[in-house]
């Protein structure tokens, strides 16, 4: 299910992008006045869950995002808090966690991610949907992550990446609502316990997707 969801999202992005090309093969951008609203600050509140509908409760996330409009892009800052089962975050590295797969199977852990990046707002989906004022936002962030493994009480930290995609409807100059997809990837390490311990022996690779609701306010 995890890979199917990723493939579906990727296919949708390609299809939406392809629709922006005219018959002569040239890229057509929407230059209507409504495409360049006057707001310069965006405050977004995103609630997400595991994309598998039968296991949605296995992971939940809350992301606060602040965007500052530049000439053609948005500067993007995020604070994301995620809680979920260990196996939704990562595969076990027993030397890093000091625990077996069975011990971690039902263990809930927490991840805090802080990110800075850049995004682009577009209206490519507008040509496909029978609604007005439909926008997309695609953004990429470099992140710093703190992962708490509750079974052993160990803390892991390290760099990562966050990719965001939102589709939303602008209801007025100050509010929009829609759906979002967040993919997070990070390599985190705990502190060294002895001089012979290598970096790989104390590392975890985190990778997960969440989807949910995006509520944004503009000033």
PDB file of C-alpha atoms in Angstrom, residues 99-175:
ATOM      1  CA  UNK A  99      15.768  -3.969  21.076  1.00  0.00           C
ATOM      2  CA  UNK A 100      14.270  -6.720  18.922  1.00  0.00           C
ATOM      3  CA  UNK A 101      11.648  -6.268  16.216  1.00  0.00           C
ATOM      4  CA  UNK A 102       9.011  -7.875  18.460  1.00  0.00           C
ATOM      5  CA  UNK A 103       9.790  -5.493  21.306  1.00  0.00           C
ATOM      6  CA  UNK A 104       9.381  -2.482  19.035  1.00  0.00           C
ATOM      7  CA  UNK A 105       6.406  -3.720  16.995  1.00  0.00           C
ATOM      8  CA  UNK A 106       3.680  -1.958  19.000  1.00  0.00           C
ATOM      9  CA  UNK A 107       5.874   0.806  20.398  1.00  0.00           C
ATOM     10  CA  UNK A 108       4.779   4.381  19.703  1.00  0.00           C
ATOM     11  CA  UNK A 109       7.546   6.909  19.151  1.00  0.00           C
ATOM     12  CA  UNK A 110       7.718  10.626  18.425  1.00  0.00           C
ATOM     13  CA  UNK A 111       9.569  12.712  15.855  1.00  0.00           C
ATOM     14  CA  UNK A 112      10.045  16.477  15.827  1.00  0.00           C
ATOM     15  CA  UNK A 113      11.220  18.028  12.551  1.00  0.00           C
ATOM     16  CA  UNK A 114      12.245  21.634  11.922  1.00  0.00           C
ATOM     17  CA  UNK A 115      12.685  22.641   8.295  1.00  0.00           C
ATOM     18  CA  UNK A 116      13.610  25.538   6.039  1.00  0.00           C
ATOM     19  CA  UNK A 117      13.152  25.531   2.296  1.00  0.00           C
ATOM     20  CA  UNK A 118      11.457  26.981  -0.747  1.00  0.00           C
ATOM     21  CA  UNK A 119       8.156  26.381  -2.522  1.00  0.00           C
ATOM     22  CA  UNK A 120       6.273  27.277  -5.702  1.00  0.00           C
ATOM     23  CA  UNK A 121       2.560  28.010  -6.020  1.00  0.00           C
ATOM     24  CA  UNK A 122       0.896  27.082  -9.329  1.00  0.00           C
ATOM     25  CA  UNK A 123      -2.534  26.609 -10.898  1.00  0.00           C
ATOM     26  CA  UNK A 124      -1.954  23.681 -13.249  1.00  0.00           C
ATOM     27  CA  UNK A 125      -4.805  21.611 -11.752  1.00  0.00           C
ATOM     28  CA  UNK A 126      -7.256  24.422 -12.553  1.00  0.00           C
ATOM     29  CA  UNK A 127      -7.576  23.123 -16.124  1.00  0.00           C
ATOM     30  CA  UNK A 128      -8.653  19.685 -14.868  1.00  0.00           C
ATOM     31  CA  UNK A 129     -11.131  20.570 -12.127  1.00  0.00           C
ATOM     32  CA  UNK A 130     -14.555  22.230 -12.510  1.00  0.00           C
ATOM     33  CA  UNK A 131     -13.866  24.704  -9.695  1.00  0.00           C
ATOM     34  CA  UNK A 132     -12.436  28.208  -9.512  1.00  0.00           C
ATOM     35  CA  UNK A 133      -9.394  29.339  -7.516  1.00  0.00           C
ATOM     36  CA  UNK A 134      -7.679  25.954  -7.259  1.00  0.00           C
ATOM     37  CA  UNK A 135      -3.979  26.173  -6.407  1.00  0.00           C
ATOM     38  CA  UNK A 136      -1.090  23.779  -5.827  1.00  0.00           C
ATOM     39  CA  UNK A 137       1.949  24.274  -3.648  1.00  0.00           C
ATOM     40  CA  UNK A 138       5.112  22.200  -4.054  1.00  0.00           C
ATOM     41  CA  UNK A 139       7.914  22.751  -1.528  1.00  0.00           C
ATOM     42  CA  UNK A 140      11.161  21.140  -0.406  1.00  0.00           C
ATOM     43  CA  UNK A 141      12.816  21.637   2.987  1.00  0.00           C
ATOM     44  CA  UNK A 142      16.094  20.733   4.614  1.00  0.00           C
ATOM     45  CA  UNK A 143      15.251  19.513   8.110  1.00  0.00           C
ATOM     46  CA  UNK A 144      16.763  18.798  11.496  1.00  0.00           C
ATOM     47  CA  UNK A 145      15.084  15.873  13.256  1.00  0.00           C
ATOM     48  CA  UNK A 146      14.842  14.633  16.846  1.00  0.00           C
ATOM     49  CA  UNK A 147      13.489  11.086  17.200  1.00  0.00           C
ATOM     50  CA  UNK A 148      12.521   9.642  20.592  1.00  0.00           C
ATOM     51  CA  UNK A 149      12.572   5.839  20.804  1.00  0.00           C
ATOM     52  CA  UNK A 150      10.445   5.225  23.895  1.00  0.00           C
ATOM     53  CA  UNK A 151      11.183   1.531  24.492  1.00  0.00           C
ATOM     54  CA  UNK A 152      14.865   2.098  25.224  1.00  0.00           C
ATOM     55  CA  UNK A 153      14.537   5.773  26.104  1.00  0.00           C
ATOM     56  CA  UNK A 154      17.179   6.645  23.507  1.00  0.00           C
ATOM     57  CA  UNK A 155      17.158   9.855  21.515  1.00  0.00           C
ATOM     58  CA  UNK A 156      18.311  10.089  17.886  1.00  0.00           C
ATOM     59  CA  UNK A 157      18.934  13.240  15.881  1.00  0.00           C
ATOM     60  CA  UNK A 158      20.141  14.220  12.438  1.00  0.00           C
ATOM     61  CA  UNK A 159      19.463  15.911   9.082  1.00  0.00           C
ATOM     62  CA  UNK A 160      16.781  15.109   6.574  1.00  0.00           C
ATOM     63  CA  UNK A 161      14.494  16.257   3.771  1.00  0.00           C
ATOM     64  CA  UNK A 162      10.802  17.103   3.650  1.00  0.00           C
ATOM     65  CA  UNK A 163       8.809  17.210   0.407  1.00  0.00           C
ATOM     66  CA  UNK A 164       5.367  18.825   0.508  1.00  0.00           C
ATOM     67  CA  UNK A 165       2.543  18.883  -2.021  1.00  0.00           C
ATOM     68  CA  UNK A 166      -0.805  20.579  -1.381  1.00  0.00           C
ATOM     69  CA  UNK A 167      -3.903  21.123  -3.526  1.00  0.00           C
ATOM     70  CA  UNK A 168      -6.327  23.667  -2.124  1.00  0.00           C
ATOM     71  CA  UNK A 169      -9.162  26.049  -2.902  1.00  0.00           C
ATOM     72  CA  UNK A 170      -8.870  29.750  -2.136  1.00  0.00           C
ATOM     73  CA  UNK A 171     -12.222  30.788  -0.642  1.00  0.00           C
ATOM     74  CA  UNK A 172     -11.216  34.444  -0.288  1.00  0.00           C
ATOM     75  CA  UNK A 173      -8.089  36.583   0.089  1.00  0.00           C
ATOM     76  CA  UNK A 174      -7.510  35.308   3.617  1.00  0.00           C
ATOM     77  CA  UNK A 175      -8.352  31.585   3.736  1.00  0.00           C
TER      78      UNK A 175
END
